[in-house]
Short mmCIF file of C-alpha atoms in Angstrom, two decimals:
data_model
loop_
_atom_site.label_atom_id
_atom_site.label_comp_id
_atom_site.label_asym_id
_atom_site.label_seq_id
_atom_site.Cartn_x
_atom_site.Cartn_y
_atom_site.Cartn_z
CA UNK A 111 -6.60 33.02 -28.64
CA UNK A 112 -4.43 31.70 -25.77
CA UNK A 113 -2.01 33.78 -23.76
CA UNK A 114 1.03 31.71 -22.68
CA UNK A 115 2.88 33.00 -19.63
CA UNK A 116 5.08 31.60 -16.88
CA UNK A 117 4.53 31.70 -13.15
CA UNK A 118 7.31 32.43 -10.65
CA UNK A 119 8.29 28.73 -10.64
CA UNK A 120 8.67 28.66 -14.40
CA UNK A 121 5.60 26.44 -14.93
CA UNK A 122 3.48 27.18 -18.01
CA UNK A 123 0.16 28.97 -17.62
CA UNK A 124 -2.43 28.82 -20.37
CA UNK A 125 -5.21 31.39 -20.17
CA UNK A 126 -7.88 31.80 -22.80
CA UNK A 127 -8.51 35.56 -23.07
CA UNK A 128 -11.79 34.96 -24.88
CA UNK A 129 -13.18 32.86 -22.07
CA UNK A 130 -12.01 35.29 -19.39
CA UNK A 131 -13.92 38.11 -21.05
CA UNK A 132 -16.91 35.87 -21.62
CA UNK A 133 -17.17 34.75 -18.03
CA UNK A 134 -16.68 38.27 -16.68
CA UNK A 135 -19.56 39.49 -18.84
CA UNK A 136 -21.96 36.59 -18.49
CA UNK A 137 -21.76 35.57 -14.82
CA UNK A 138 -23.34 38.46 -13.04
CA UNK A 139 -25.34 36.10 -10.85
CA UNK A 140 -22.93 34.92 -8.14
CA UNK A 141 -24.61 31.57 -7.55
CA UNK A 142 -24.28 30.63 -11.21
CA UNK A 143 -20.62 31.64 -11.06
CA UNK A 144 -20.01 29.48 -8.01
CA UNK A 145 -21.67 26.48 -9.59
CA UNK A 146 -19.64 26.96 -12.76
CA UNK A 147 -16.47 27.15 -10.69
CA UNK A 148 -17.34 23.93 -8.87
CA UNK A 149 -18.07 22.24 -12.18
CA UNK A 150 -14.69 23.30 -13.56
CA UNK A 151 -12.88 21.93 -10.51
CA UNK A 152 -14.73 18.63 -10.69
CA UNK A 153 -13.45 18.33 -14.25
CA UNK A 154 -9.88 18.78 -12.99
CA UNK A 155 -10.40 16.03 -10.39
CA UNK A 156 -12.01 13.82 -13.01
CA UNK A 157 -8.96 14.32 -15.24
CA UNK A 158 -6.73 13.22 -12.35
CA UNK A 159 -8.82 10.25 -11.22
CA UNK A 160 -9.64 8.95 -14.70
CA UNK A 161 -6.28 9.67 -16.32
CA UNK A 162 -5.53 6.08 -17.32
CA UNK A 163 -8.99 5.56 -18.77
CA UNK A 164 -8.03 8.06 -21.45
CA UNK A 165 -4.22 7.78 -21.57
CA UNK A 166 -1.84 4.89 -22.12
CA UNK A 167 0.43 3.68 -19.32
CA UNK A 168 3.47 5.13 -21.07
CA UNK A 169 1.99 8.58 -20.40
CA UNK A 170 2.24 8.09 -16.63
CA UNK A 171 5.28 10.35 -16.26
CA UNK A 172 3.33 13.24 -17.82
CA UNK A 173 0.31 12.90 -15.53
CA UNK A 174 1.41 15.39 -12.88
CA UNK A 175 2.58 18.05 -15.35
CA UNK A 176 -0.63 17.76 -17.38
CA UNK A 177 -2.64 17.98 -14.18
CA UNK A 178 -0.77 21.18 -13.25
CA UNK A 179 -1.82 22.73 -16.57
CA UNK A 180 -5.45 21.78 -15.92
CA UNK A 181 -5.17 23.26 -12.44
CA UNK A 182 -3.77 26.54 -13.78
CA UNK A 183 -6.53 26.82 -16.37
CA UNK A 184 -9.13 26.35 -13.65
CA UNK A 185 -7.39 28.92 -11.43
CA UNK A 186 -7.66 31.47 -14.21
CA UNK A 187 -11.34 30.69 -14.58
CA UNK A 188 -11.93 31.06 -10.84
CA UNK A 189 -10.21 34.45 -10.86
CA UNK A 190 -12.66 35.59 -13.54
CA UNK A 191 -15.72 34.16 -11.80
CA UNK A 192 -14.99 34.89 -8.15
CA UNK A 193 -17.83 36.72 -6.43
CA UNK A 194 -17.12 39.07 -3.54
CA UNK A 195 -20.50 38.41 -2.03
CA UNK A 196 -19.93 37.69 1.67
CA UNK A 197 -22.74 35.13 1.94
CA UNK A 198 -20.79 32.77 -0.31
CA UNK A 199 -17.27 33.35 1.05
CA UNK A 200 -17.11 29.92 2.70
CA UNK A 201 -18.06 28.13 -0.52
CA UNK A 202 -15.51 30.11 -2.53
CA UNK A 203 -12.78 29.38 0.01
CA UNK A 204 -13.68 25.69 -0.21
CA UNK A 205 -13.74 25.73 -4.01
CA UNK A 206 -10.37 27.48 -4.35
CA UNK A 207 -8.79 25.36 -1.63
CA UNK A 208 -10.00 22.13 -3.22
CA UNK A 209 -8.45 23.13 -6.54
CA UNK A 210 -5.09 23.89 -4.92
CA UNK A 211 -5.24 20.53 -3.12
CA UNK A 212 -5.61 18.44 -6.30
CA UNK A 213 -1.89 17.71 -6.61
CA UNK A 214 -0.09 15.06 -4.58
CA UNK A 215 2.09 17.59 -2.75
CA UNK A 216 1.07 19.66 0.27
CA UNK A 217 -0.09 23.24 -0.46
CA UNK A 218 -0.10 25.74 2.41
CA UNK A 219 -2.50 28.09 0.60
CA UNK A 220 -4.98 25.23 0.20
CA UNK A 221 -4.81 24.59 3.95
CA UNK A 222 -5.37 28.30 4.68
CA UNK A 223 -8.43 28.55 2.41
CA UNK A 224 -10.00 25.30 3.59
CA UNK A 225 -9.51 26.27 7.24
CA UNK A 226 -11.32 29.53 6.54
CA UNK A 227 -14.14 27.60 4.84
CA UNK A 228 -14.86 25.28 7.78
CA UNK A 229 -14.58 28.18 10.23
CA UNK A 230 -17.14 30.23 8.33
CA UNK A 231 -19.43 27.27 7.59
CA UNK A 232 -18.75 24.01 9.50
CA UNK A 233 -21.52 22.26 7.55
CA UNK A 234 -19.38 21.95 4.38
CA UNK A 235 -18.43 18.28 4.58
CA UNK A 236 -16.17 18.43 1.53
CA UNK A 237 -14.10 21.22 3.08
CA UNK A 238 -13.49 19.11 6.20
CA UNK A 239 -12.38 16.19 4.04
CA UNK A 240 -10.08 18.34 1.92
CA UNK A 241 -8.57 20.00 4.98
CA UNK A 242 -7.98 16.56 6.49
CA UNK A 243 -6.17 15.53 3.31
CA UNK A 244 -3.98 18.66 3.58
CA UNK A 245 -2.95 17.73 7.10
CA UNK A 246 -2.33 14.14 5.95
CA UNK A 247 0.07 15.39 3.25
CA UNK A 248 1.70 17.63 5.85
CA UNK A 249 2.23 14.68 8.19
CA UNK A 250 -0.07 16.06 10.91
CA UNK A 251 -2.13 12.91 11.42
CA UNK A 252 -3.94 13.96 14.62
CA UNK A 253 -5.20 17.11 12.90
CA UNK A 254 -6.24 15.04 9.88
CA UNK A 255 -8.20 12.68 12.13
CA UNK A 256 -9.99 15.63 13.76
CA UNK A 257 -11.03 16.91 10.33
CA UNK A 258 -12.49 13.60 9.18
CA UNK A 259 -14.32 13.27 12.48
CA UNK A 260 -15.56 16.83 12.02
CA UNK A 261 -16.96 15.90 8.61
CA UNK A 262 -18.73 12.86 10.05
CA UNK A 263 -20.32 15.01 12.76
CA UNK A 264 -21.98 16.95 9.97
CA UNK A 265 -22.99 13.92 7.89
CA UNK A 266 -22.15 10.21 7.73
CA UNK A 267 -20.44 9.79 4.38
CA UNK A 268 -18.28 7.27 2.58
CA UNK A 269 -15.26 9.50 1.89
CA UNK A 270 -14.83 10.70 5.48
CA UNK A 271 -15.31 7.18 6.80
CA UNK A 272 -12.61 5.62 4.64
CA UNK A 273 -10.23 8.55 5.25
CA UNK A 274 -10.70 8.13 8.99
CA UNK A 275 -9.94 4.42 8.54
CA UNK A 276 -6.70 5.30 6.77
CA UNK A 277 -5.47 7.80 9.34
CA UNK A 278 -6.31 5.58 12.32
CA UNK A 279 -3.99 2.88 10.97
CA UNK A 280 -1.12 5.36 10.69
CA UNK A 281 -1.51 7.20 13.95
CA UNK A 282 0.29 6.09 17.12
CA UNK A 283 2.14 3.27 15.37
CA UNK A 284 4.42 1.35 17.69
CA UNK A 285 2.36 2.23 20.76
CA UNK A 286 -0.08 0.27 22.91
CA UNK A 287 -2.95 2.02 21.09
CA UNK A 288 -1.98 0.78 17.64
CA UNK A 289 -3.95 -2.47 17.76
CA UNK A 290 -7.11 -0.75 19.04
CA UNK A 291 -6.79 1.97 16.40
CA UNK A 292 -6.39 -0.66 13.67
CA UNK A 293 -9.51 -2.48 14.87
CA UNK A 294 -11.44 0.81 14.67
CA UNK A 295 -9.91 1.40 11.25
CA UNK A 296 -11.28 -1.94 10.06
CA UNK A 297 -14.78 -1.14 11.33
CA UNK A 298 -14.76 2.27 9.61
CA UNK A 299 -13.58 0.67 6.35
CA UNK A 300 -16.41 -1.87 6.53
CA UNK A 301 -18.91 0.93 7.10
CA UNK A 302 -17.55 2.89 4.12
CA UNK A 303 -18.02 -0.15 1.86
CA UNK A 304 -21.55 -0.66 3.20
CA UNK A 305 -22.40 2.94 2.25
CA UNK A 306 -21.36 2.39 -1.38
CA UNK A 307 -20.63 -1.20 -2.29
CA UNK A 308 -19.47 -0.19 -5.80
CA UNK A 309 -16.85 2.29 -4.61
CA UNK A 310 -13.47 0.76 -5.42
CA UNK A 311 -11.56 3.19 -3.22
CA UNK A 312 -13.46 1.99 -0.14
CA UNK A 313 -12.80 -1.65 -1.04
CA UNK A 314 -9.09 -0.87 -1.36
CA UNK A 315 -9.05 0.81 2.06
CA UNK A 316 -10.85 -2.23 3.49
CA UNK A 317 -8.20 -4.50 1.95
CA UNK A 318 -5.48 -2.37 3.53
CA UNK A 319 -7.21 -2.55 6.91
CA UNK A 320 -7.33 -6.36 6.69
CA UNK A 321 -3.66 -6.35 5.62
CA UNK A 322 -2.71 -4.33 8.70
CA UNK A 323 -4.66 -6.70 10.93
CA UNK A 324 -2.95 -9.66 9.22
CA UNK A 325 0.45 -8.48 10.39
CA UNK A 326 -0.71 -7.31 13.81
CA UNK A 327 -2.72 -10.43 14.58
CA UNK A 328 -0.19 -13.20 14.05
CA UNK A 329 -0.64 -13.56 10.27
CA UNK A 330 -4.07 -15.13 10.47
CA UNK A 331 -4.68 -16.82 7.11
CA UNK A 332 -8.36 -15.83 7.10
CA UNK A 333 -7.39 -12.15 7.28
CA UNK A 334 -5.12 -12.52 4.25
CA UNK A 335 -7.98 -14.10 2.30
CA UNK A 336 -10.30 -11.25 3.25
CA UNK A 337 -7.68 -8.70 2.21
CA UNK A 338 -7.26 -10.33 -1.21
CA UNK A 339 -11.05 -10.53 -1.67
CA UNK A 340 -11.35 -6.80 -0.89
CA UNK A 341 -8.57 -5.96 -3.36
CA UNK A 342 -10.32 -8.07 -5.99
CA UNK A 343 -13.51 -6.06 -5.51
CA UNK A 344 -11.52 -2.81 -5.55
CA UNK A 345 -10.04 -3.44 -8.99
CA UNK A 346 -13.50 -3.95 -10.48
CA UNK A 347 -13.73 -0.16 -10.28
CA UNK A 348 -11.55 0.99 -13.18
CA UNK A 349 -10.50 4.19 -11.41
CA UNK A 350 -9.21 2.19 -8.45
CA UNK A 351 -7.60 -0.43 -10.68
CA UNK A 352 -5.24 2.29 -11.87
CA UNK A 353 -4.32 3.34 -8.33
CA UNK A 354 -0.68 2.32 -7.72
CA UNK A 355 -1.34 1.91 -3.97
CA UNK A 356 -3.71 -0.98 -4.69
CA UNK A 357 -1.06 -2.94 -6.57
CA UNK A 358 1.78 -2.07 -4.21
CA UNK A 359 -0.04 -3.09 -1.03
CA UNK A 360 -1.35 -6.27 -2.60
CA UNK A 361 2.20 -7.06 -3.76
CA UNK A 362 3.39 -6.74 -0.16
CA UNK A 363 0.78 -9.29 0.92
CA UNK A 364 1.59 -11.66 -1.96
CA UNK A 365 5.28 -11.47 -1.06
CA UNK A 366 4.64 -12.54 2.53
CA UNK A 367 2.32 -15.30 1.32
CA UNK A 368 5.21 -16.36 -0.93
CA UNK A 369 3.12 -15.93 -4.05
CA UNK A 370 6.16 -14.39 -5.65
CA UNK A 371 4.97 -14.32 -9.26
CA UNK A 372 1.86 -12.33 -8.33
CA UNK A 373 3.94 -10.05 -6.09
CA UNK A 374 6.38 -9.22 -8.88
CA UNK A 375 3.52 -8.48 -11.30
CA UNK A 376 1.86 -6.09 -8.85
CA UNK A 377 5.13 -4.33 -7.99
CA UNK A 378 5.72 -3.83 -11.71
CA UNK A 379 2.20 -2.49 -12.27
CA UNK A 380 2.51 -0.04 -9.36
CA UNK A 381 5.79 1.20 -10.79
CA UNK A 382 4.27 1.66 -14.25
CA UNK A 383 1.35 3.64 -12.83
CA UNK A 384 3.63 5.96 -10.84
CA UNK A 385 7.12 6.08 -12.39
CA UNK A 386 8.19 8.81 -9.95
CA UNK A 387 7.55 6.52 -6.95
CA UNK A 388 10.72 4.44 -6.44
CA UNK A 389 9.38 1.95 -3.84
CA UNK A 390 7.55 -0.44 -6.23
CA UNK A 391 10.47 -0.89 -8.63
CA UNK A 392 13.00 -1.15 -5.80
CA UNK A 393 10.81 -3.71 -4.00
CA UNK A 394 10.35 -5.81 -7.13
CA UNK A 395 14.05 -5.67 -7.99
CA UNK A 396 15.04 -6.53 -4.43
CA UNK A 397 12.64 -9.46 -4.25
CA UNK A 398 13.85 -10.98 -7.52
CA UNK A 399 17.48 -10.60 -6.48
CA UNK A 400 16.73 -12.25 -3.14
CA UNK A 401 15.01 -15.21 -4.80
CA UNK A 402 17.96 -15.77 -7.14
CA UNK A 403 20.46 -15.62 -4.29
CA UNK A 404 18.35 -17.96 -2.19
CA UNK A 405 18.06 -20.47 -5.03
CA UNK A 406 21.80 -20.41 -5.66
CA UNK A 407 22.58 -21.03 -1.99
CA UNK A 408 20.11 -23.94 -1.90
CA UNK A 409 21.71 -25.48 -5.00
CA UNK A 410 25.11 -25.19 -3.31
CA UNK A 411 23.72 -26.72 -0.10
CA UNK A 412 24.77 -23.69 1.89
CA UNK A 413 28.32 -23.85 0.49
CA UNK A 414 29.20 -26.58 3.00
CA UNK A 415 32.39 -28.49 2.40
CA UNK A 416 32.05 -32.28 1.95
CA UNK A 417 33.42 -33.00 5.43
CA UNK A 418 30.97 -30.52 6.97
CA UNK A 419 28.08 -32.10 5.11
CA UNK A 420 29.06 -35.57 6.34
CA UNK A 421 29.38 -34.34 9.93
CA UNK A 422 26.02 -32.57 9.77
CA UNK A 423 24.22 -35.64 8.43
CA UNK A 424 25.79 -37.80 11.15
CA UNK A 425 24.48 -35.36 13.76
CA UNK A 426 21.04 -35.33 12.14
CA UNK A 427 20.98 -39.16 12.17
CA UNK A 428 20.92 -39.05 15.96
CA UNK A 429 17.38 -37.70 15.77
CA UNK A 430 14.38 -39.99 15.08
CA UNK A 431 13.54 -40.64 11.45
CA UNK A 432 10.94 -38.27 10.01
CA UNK A 433 9.55 -37.48 6.58
CA UNK A 434 12.11 -36.62 3.93
CA UNK A 435 11.60 -33.54 1.76
CA UNK A 436 10.82 -35.36 -1.50
CA UNK A 437 8.12 -37.58 -0.01
CA UNK A 438 6.61 -34.65 1.90
CA UNK A 439 6.51 -32.57 -1.26
CA UNK A 440 4.97 -35.39 -3.27
CA UNK A 441 2.25 -36.05 -0.71
CA UNK A 442 1.65 -32.36 -0.01
CA UNK A 443 1.87 -32.86 3.73
CA UNK A 444 4.18 -33.98 6.52
CA UNK A 445 3.73 -34.47 10.24
CA UNK A 446 7.24 -33.47 11.17
CA UNK A 447 10.55 -32.58 9.56
CA UNK A 448 14.05 -32.70 11.05
CA UNK A 449 16.31 -30.28 9.19
CA UNK A 450 19.90 -29.18 9.76
CA UNK A 451 20.77 -25.51 9.18
CA UNK A 452 23.44 -25.44 6.48
CA UNK A 453 23.50 -21.72 5.72
CA UNK A 454 21.65 -18.41 5.70
CA UNK A 455 20.82 -16.20 2.75
CA UNK A 456 21.97 -12.71 3.73
CA UNK A 457 20.21 -9.88 1.91
CA UNK A 458 19.37 -6.25 2.66
CA UNK A 459 15.84 -7.28 3.58
CA UNK A 460 16.12 -9.41 6.71
CA UNK A 461 12.48 -10.54 6.84
CA UNK A 462 11.79 -13.38 6.64
CA UNK A 463 14.87 -15.23 7.86
CA UNK A 464 15.94 -17.38 4.90
CA UNK A 465 17.80 -20.56 5.80
CA UNK A 466 19.23 -23.39 3.71
CA UNK A 467 18.64 -26.74 5.44
CA UNK A 468 19.37 -30.41 4.81
CA UNK A 469 17.17 -33.39 5.59
CA UNK A 470 18.56 -36.76 6.73
CA UNK A 471 19.05 -37.84 3.08
CA UNK A 472 21.10 -34.75 2.31
CA UNK A 473 18.39 -33.08 0.24
CA UNK A 474 18.52 -29.28 0.44
CA UNK A 475 15.58 -26.95 0.90
CA UNK A 476 14.90 -23.34 1.70
CA UNK A 477 13.27 -22.54 5.05
CA UNK A 478 11.64 -19.15 5.64
CA UNK A 479 11.09 -18.20 9.28
CA UNK A 480 8.82 -15.23 9.93
CA UNK A 481 8.64 -13.13 13.10
CA UNK A 482 12.25 -13.77 14.09
CA UNK A 483 13.77 -10.93 16.13
CA UNK A 484 16.63 -9.05 14.49
CA UNK A 485 19.98 -10.66 15.19
CA UNK A 486 18.34 -13.78 16.63
CA UNK A 487 17.27 -17.19 15.34
CA UNK A 488 18.89 -20.52 14.44
CA UNK A 489 22.55 -20.70 13.42
CA UNK A 490 24.72 -23.00 11.35
CA UNK A 491 24.55 -26.58 12.64
CA UNK A 492 21.29 -26.22 14.57
CA UNK A 493 18.65 -28.91 14.09
CA UNK A 494 15.12 -27.65 13.42
CA UNK A 495 12.17 -29.88 14.29
CA UNK A 496 9.17 -28.44 12.42
CA UNK A 497 5.69 -29.78 13.17
CA UNK A 498 3.21 -29.89 10.29
CA UNK A 499 5.36 -27.79 7.97
CA UNK A 500 4.05 -25.99 4.89
CA UNK A 501 6.11 -27.21 1.94
CA UNK A 502 5.80 -25.96 -1.61
CA UNK A 503 7.78 -25.51 -4.79
CA UNK A 504 8.62 -21.93 -5.76
CA UNK A 505 8.58 -21.87 -9.55
CA UNK A 506 8.91 -18.80 -11.78
CA UNK A 507 9.74 -20.19 -15.21
CA UNK A 508 10.42 -16.85 -16.91
CA UNK A 509 12.94 -15.94 -14.21
CA UNK A 510 14.53 -19.44 -14.16
CA UNK A 511 13.64 -19.85 -10.48
CA UNK A 512 12.67 -23.27 -9.15
CA UNK A 513 13.30 -24.50 -5.60
CA UNK A 514 11.54 -26.13 -2.65
CA UNK A 515 10.73 -24.05 0.42
CA UNK A 516 9.35 -24.73 3.91
CA UNK A 517 7.48 -21.73 5.34
CA UNK A 518 7.00 -21.15 9.06
CA UNK A 519 4.88 -18.27 10.40
CA UNK A 520 4.14 -19.71 13.81
CA UNK A 521 7.49 -20.24 15.51
CA UNK A 522 5.88 -22.18 18.35
CA UNK A 523 5.71 -25.10 15.87
CA UNK A 524 9.52 -25.13 15.70
CA UNK A 525 11.95 -26.71 18.17
CA UNK A 526 15.65 -25.92 17.91
CA UNK A 527 17.96 -28.74 19.06
CA UNK A 528 15.02 -30.40 20.86
CA UNK A 529 14.15 -27.18 22.72
CA UNK A 530 11.23 -24.80 22.09
CA UNK A 531 12.01 -21.79 19.90
CA UNK A 532 13.29 -19.15 22.38
CA UNK A 533 10.63 -16.55 23.20
CA UNK A 534 13.18 -13.75 23.18
CA UNK A 535 13.98 -14.68 19.57
CA UNK A 536 10.39 -13.95 18.47
CA UNK A 537 9.24 -10.50 17.32
CA UNK A 538 6.08 -9.77 15.27
CA UNK A 539 6.66 -8.66 11.69
CA UNK A 540 5.98 -4.92 11.37
CA UNK A 541 4.82 -3.62 7.98
CA UNK A 542 3.55 -0.12 7.27
CA UNK A 543 0.48 -0.13 5.00
CA UNK A 544 -0.36 3.02 3.07
CA UNK A 545 -3.82 4.37 2.15
#
């Protein structure tokens, strides 16, 4: 029979009295007890990591509460099995600490037990990794890094390598060391993949490392391709496919590549996998709203009055003839475009800078300028001369979105009123990449 109680937080505890008696009687040999305890905890972690292989997406909101029940059942089992034999104290501390660390939130008792484990026996690689994860949850990134390095000093292993990659990308952000740390992060992620080429988690971390380098290194197109390839390999592992971080980070990349349909799908998937995480849904909602506002402003040609439009086109006619938007879009390429700024789409998210521009025939287009410093950039009436612009149609049929857009990542290809884009108006896009 089961005894149902409540802990001090009001959470349910389910303890099988039969099994408690059984384990107390049967496990007189401490090593067998320890192995049974480890097996029970691995089952809890397997329940967490494989949840969506056995549950539908609409069960996502219950995942954490069901995991808590599994954790409590395992805690009861450990209490029955725990050996007081001093030779195995380190292993028991590790086992108990690992169980307490299974939830997403930080647990001070888990940190205490895991710290004891590595102090008593520094050779326990798993304890170093778990302790590093505790510090990560606590926000103590330097301590987390030391733990993962401590694990690697004992044995080169995939988990420590990818965790070290993750923490290196997050530590010292905004400092002169950030680029060097991110380069090291990328190398560690590559090494983790090389250790186990089928491990989806390592592929995801590699994708995130490439994504970080993409933003730090001037949005190199090759880095974005490598990131997407890594994410593609990551989702071949079903456990990783159901990781919301994979879909959220890939959505961020798709958004900046202006693959908006794919971005919205991944934001939605991340939100479905973790309904308690607001960022994916908010990001998807914000992106869709921005696209609709941008389209409306393009259709209205920046809300210019007829006299303003005439004056702007007369000013634009003073510049040499260049490709018009329609011919450039039809051919898929253009050497140079002269465009007049007719308006700016103001949204909560200021990156990229979204402008509505007119060509010399009065055709309207969207122009997205990346890496523009806050409060800077072209203003109404400025003439943009864009060399070898990237022009494409943004079309999301289900959302009734369809407009032409010119994308500019490299602002050195843009002149403003026949002058180079001001250097003090340029600032690299900063994006924080998780995991």
